[in-house]
Amino acid sequence: DAKTTQPNSMESNEEEPVHLPCNHSTISGTDYIHWYRQLPSQGPEYVIHGLTSNVNNRMASLAIAEDRKSSTLILHRATLRDAAVYYCILSVPCPPEPTDSWGKLQFGAGTQVVVTP
Amino acid sequence: DGGITQSPKYLFRKEGQNVTLSCEQNLNHDAMYWYRQDPGQGLRLIYYSQIVNDFQKGDIAEGYSVSREKKESFPLTVTSAQKNPTAFYLCASSPGTGGFGYTFGSGTRLTVV
């Protein structure tokens, strides 16, 4: 399975943008890029996902490099509630037949985001 | 509102005992998953189920067992064979389409005393 590499931690001031990088140099053409975040003592929550084009939603934006070997999650204005561990994950979409990698999200250690007032 | 309910929130177990963690979802999702998280680490997959009456081992299944008799329920039993069971356990479900739309429960923190 393709792996991702993220920095261990990043700091930001409140109300400033946060750019979270993710490297996935072995990504395959059918891998989707997912971002989840986990607040302390809670389960992860979905943030955003994409395949090739940049994506925006109410939580964040996802910028995907043209060669798809890296991506960046952008939090436009960090708040204290955005302090969490952010995970960048690749997944294989549903193939015609079930495989070992079907539908499974493999979580790495993620990036701890610290937001300073 | 639809979601996933895990219970109990905290669980204490004596060494040598089996314990069962509950996971119920009302999202009508086909797939369900159990993950384990140790302090400062990411999540590791224990078991997953794509449909009722079927489940597969994940990366760290030894010492755990599951059942999937109903679509809504996916209980996890931590057996006495699990050498280091103290951890945060998370249940998740998805519609079953290749990694999309995961919803997680709020977790059960298991401590062996």
Tab-separated table of N, CA and C in Angstrom, chain B residues 36-98:
chain	number	residue	atom	x	y	z
B	36	ARG	N	-7.220	0.261	17.097
B	36	ARG	CA	-6.595	0.456	18.398
B	36	ARG	C	-5.633	1.634	18.291
B	37	GLN	N	-5.601	2.473	19.346
B	37	GLN	CA	-4.676	3.602	19.363
B	37	GLN	C	-3.925	3.624	20.685
B	38	ASP	N	-2.605	3.607	20.612
B	38	ASP	CA	-1.752	3.736	21.785
B	38	ASP	C	-1.294	5.188	21.900
B	39	PRO	N	-0.913	5.620	23.096
B	39	PRO	CA	-0.568	7.044	23.309
B	39	PRO	C	0.454	7.556	22.299
B	40	GLY	N	0.135	8.691	21.674
B	40	GLY	CA	1.054	9.315	20.732
B	40	GLY	C	1.199	8.606	19.405
B	41	GLN	N	0.375	7.600	19.182
B	41	GLN	CA	0.478	6.820	17.939
B	41	GLN	C	-0.751	7.031	17.073
B	42	GLY	N	-0.636	6.584	15.816
B	42	GLY	CA	-1.795	6.570	14.939
B	42	GLY	C	-2.679	5.369	15.229
B	43	LEU	N	-3.711	5.199	14.436
B	43	LEU	CA	-4.654	4.098	14.627
B	43	LEU	C	-4.169	2.859	13.873
B	44	ARG	N	-4.351	1.710	14.501
B	44	ARG	CA	-4.003	0.440	13.843
B	44	ARG	C	-5.268	-0.414	13.732
B	45	LEU	N	-5.446	-1.024	12.574
B	45	LEU	CA	-6.664	-1.773	12.285
B	45	LEU	C	-6.615	-3.157	12.912
B	46	ILE	N	-7.667	-3.498	13.662
B	46	ILE	CA	-7.752	-4.796	14.331
B	46	ILE	C	-8.568	-5.784	13.474
B	47	TYR	N	-9.799	-5.455	13.204
B	47	TYR	CA	-10.705	-6.263	12.391
B	47	TYR	C	-11.594	-5.338	11.574
B	48	TYR	N	-12.105	-5.851	10.471
B	48	TYR	CA	-13.099	-5.107	9.727
B	48	TYR	C	-14.106	-6.066	9.112
B	49	SER	N	-15.278	-5.513	8.831
B	49	SER	CA	-16.357	-6.312	8.286
B	49	SER	C	-17.003	-5.552	7.134
B	50	GLN	N	-17.102	-6.185	5.993
B	50	GLN	CA	-17.688	-5.521	4.825
B	50	GLN	C	-19.187	-5.743	4.736
B	51	ILE	N	-19.637	-6.908	5.233
B	51	ILE	CA	-21.060	-7.225	5.214
B	51	ILE	C	-21.389	-8.072	6.431
B	52	VAL	N	-22.680	-8.244	6.693
B	52	VAL	CA	-23.116	-9.048	7.826
B	52	VAL	C	-22.608	-10.480	7.665
B	53	ASN	N	-22.243	-11.083	8.808
B	53	ASN	CA	-21.771	-12.472	8.873
B	53	ASN	C	-20.450	-12.690	8.161
B	54	ASP	N	-19.698	-11.621	7.954
B	54	ASP	CA	-18.372	-11.743	7.340
B	54	ASP	C	-17.447	-10.718	7.957
B	55	PHE	N	-16.192	-11.111	8.257
B	55	PHE	CA	-15.215	-10.172	8.773
B	55	PHE	C	-13.819	-10.695	8.445
B	56	GLN	N	-12.864	-9.766	8.437
B	56	GLN	CA	-11.484	-10.101	8.115
B	56	GLN	C	-10.541	-9.519	9.156
B	57	LYS	N	-9.416	-10.181	9.329
B	57	LYS	CA	-8.393	-9.679	10.228
B	57	LYS	C	-7.721	-8.453	9.636
B	58	GLY	N	-7.411	-7.520	10.532
B	58	GLY	CA	-6.609	-6.380	10.142
B	58	GLY	C	-5.148	-6.637	10.436
B	59	ASP	N	-4.436	-5.588	10.796
B	59	ASP	CA	-2.989	-5.707	10.982
B	59	ASP	C	-2.585	-6.287	12.341
B	60	ILE	N	-3.482	-6.171	13.345
B	60	ILE	CA	-3.103	-6.600	14.696
B	60	ILE	C	-4.232	-7.400	15.339
B	61	ALA	N	-4.716	-8.448	14.693
B	61	ALA	CA	-5.893	-9.188	15.154
B	61	ALA	C	-5.620	-10.157	16.305
B	62	GLU	N	-4.371	-10.506	16.538
B	62	GLU	CA	-4.084	-11.516	17.557
B	62	GLU	C	-4.558	-11.075	18.935
B	63	GLY	N	-5.310	-11.967	19.621
B	63	GLY	CA	-5.815	-11.655	20.949
B	63	GLY	C	-7.163	-10.958	20.951
B	64	TYR	N	-7.748	-10.770	19.775
B	64	TYR	CA	-9.057	-10.128	19.637
B	64	TYR	C	-10.001	-11.038	18.860
B	65	SER	N	-11.310	-10.868	19.085
B	65	SER	CA	-12.301	-11.551	18.267
B	65	SER	C	-13.487	-10.625	18.060
B	66	VAL	N	-14.223	-10.848	16.965
B	66	VAL	CA	-15.380	-10.019	16.628
B	66	VAL	C	-16.500	-10.905	16.119
B	67	SER	N	-17.679	-10.311	16.017
B	67	SER	CA	-18.818	-10.953	15.365
B	67	SER	C	-19.590	-9.880	14.622
B	68	ARG	N	-20.338	-10.278	13.611
B	68	ARG	CA	-21.175	-9.332	12.859
B	68	ARG	C	-22.476	-10.044	12.498
B	69	GLU	N	-23.313	-10.218	13.504
B	69	GLU	CA	-24.584	-10.912	13.316
B	69	GLU	C	-25.671	-9.967	12.824
B	70	LYS	N	-25.510	-8.690	13.090
B	70	LYS	CA	-26.470	-7.686	12.635
B	70	LYS	C	-25.715	-6.560	11.942
B	71	LYS	N	-26.367	-5.905	11.006
B	71	LYS	CA	-25.719	-4.824	10.270
B	71	LYS	C	-25.319	-3.700	11.209
B	72	GLU	N	-26.126	-3.476	12.243
B	72	GLU	CA	-25.906	-2.326	13.110
B	72	GLU	C	-24.829	-2.539	14.158
B	73	SER	N	-24.421	-3.771	14.397
B	73	SER	CA	-23.604	-4.064	15.563
B	73	SER	C	-22.320	-4.800	15.203
B	74	PHE	N	-21.215	-4.419	15.851
B	74	PHE	CA	-19.919	-5.039	15.568
B	74	PHE	C	-19.108	-5.069	16.879
B	75	PRO	N	-19.457	-5.957	17.808
B	75	PRO	CA	-18.759	-5.991	19.088
B	75	PRO	C	-17.354	-6.580	18.979
B	76	LEU	N	-16.469	-6.069	19.802
B	76	LEU	CA	-15.070	-6.520	19.849
B	76	LEU	C	-14.800	-7.144	21.212
B	77	THR	N	-14.276	-8.365	21.228
B	77	THR	CA	-13.882	-9.002	22.476
B	77	THR	C	-12.364	-8.994	22.589
B	78	VAL	N	-11.880	-8.448	23.684
B	78	VAL	CA	-10.456	-8.466	23.978
B	78	VAL	C	-10.224	-9.675	24.877
B	79	THR	N	-9.507	-10.643	24.383
B	79	THR	CA	-9.347	-11.880	25.142
B	79	THR	C	-8.105	-11.825	26.033
B	80	SER	N	-8.002	-12.807	26.894
B	80	SER	CA	-6.850	-12.883	27.792
B	80	SER	C	-5.560	-13.158	27.019
B	81	ALA	N	-5.685	-13.550	25.767
B	81	ALA	CA	-4.498	-13.803	24.937
B	81	ALA	C	-3.840	-12.517	24.443
B	82	GLN	N	-4.539	-11.401	24.573
B	82	GLN	CA	-3.968	-10.113	24.146
B	82	GLN	C	-2.988	-9.666	25.233
B	83	LYS	N	-1.721	-9.601	24.872
B	83	LYS	CA	-0.663	-9.387	25.870
B	83	LYS	C	-0.661	-7.985	26.461
B	84	ASN	N	-1.039	-7.003	25.700
B	84	ASN	CA	-0.972	-5.621	26.175
B	84	ASN	C	-2.238	-4.883	25.744
B	85	PRO	N	-3.365	-5.130	26.414
B	85	PRO	CA	-4.638	-4.612	25.926
B	85	PRO	C	-4.933	-3.164	26.305
B	86	THR	N	-4.166	-2.577	27.195
B	86	THR	CA	-4.443	-1.202	27.607
B	86	THR	C	-4.258	-0.270	26.414
B	87	ALA	N	-5.343	0.395	26.001
B	87	ALA	CA	-5.306	1.246	24.811
B	87	ALA	C	-6.649	1.944	24.657
B	88	PHE	N	-6.719	2.819	23.659
B	88	PHE	CA	-7.939	3.506	23.263
B	88	PHE	C	-8.469	2.789	22.033
B	89	TYR	N	-9.733	2.302	22.108
B	89	TYR	CA	-10.296	1.516	21.022
B	89	TYR	C	-11.368	2.340	20.309
B	90	LEU	N	-11.264	2.376	18.990
B	90	LEU	CA	-12.178	3.162	18.177
B	90	LEU	C	-12.890	2.279	17.167
B	91	CYS	N	-14.195	2.466	17.074
B	91	CYS	CA	-15.013	1.773	16.104
B	91	CYS	C	-15.399	2.767	15.010
B	92	ALA	N	-15.490	2.302	13.787
B	92	ALA	CA	-15.878	3.169	12.677
B	92	ALA	C	-16.781	2.399	11.726
B	93	SER	N	-17.509	3.143	10.920
B	93	SER	CA	-18.305	2.524	9.866
B	93	SER	C	-18.187	3.362	8.607
B	94	SER	N	-18.489	2.737	7.471
B	94	SER	CA	-18.488	3.471	6.209
B	94	SER	C	-19.519	2.843	5.294
B	95	PRO	N	-19.965	3.598	4.288
B	95	PRO	CA	-20.958	3.036	3.360
B	95	PRO	C	-20.440	1.827	2.611
B	96	GLY	N	-19.113	1.681	2.605
B	96	GLY	CA	-18.529	0.506	1.967
B	96	GLY	C	-18.019	0.781	0.586
B	97	THR	N	-17.572	2.006	0.349
B	97	THR	CA	-17.121	2.335	-1.005
B	97	THR	C	-15.683	2.820	-1.018
B	98	GLY	N	-14.797	2.004	-0.553
B	98	GLY	CA	-13.381	2.255	-0.761
B	98	GLY	C	-12.766	3.395	0.011
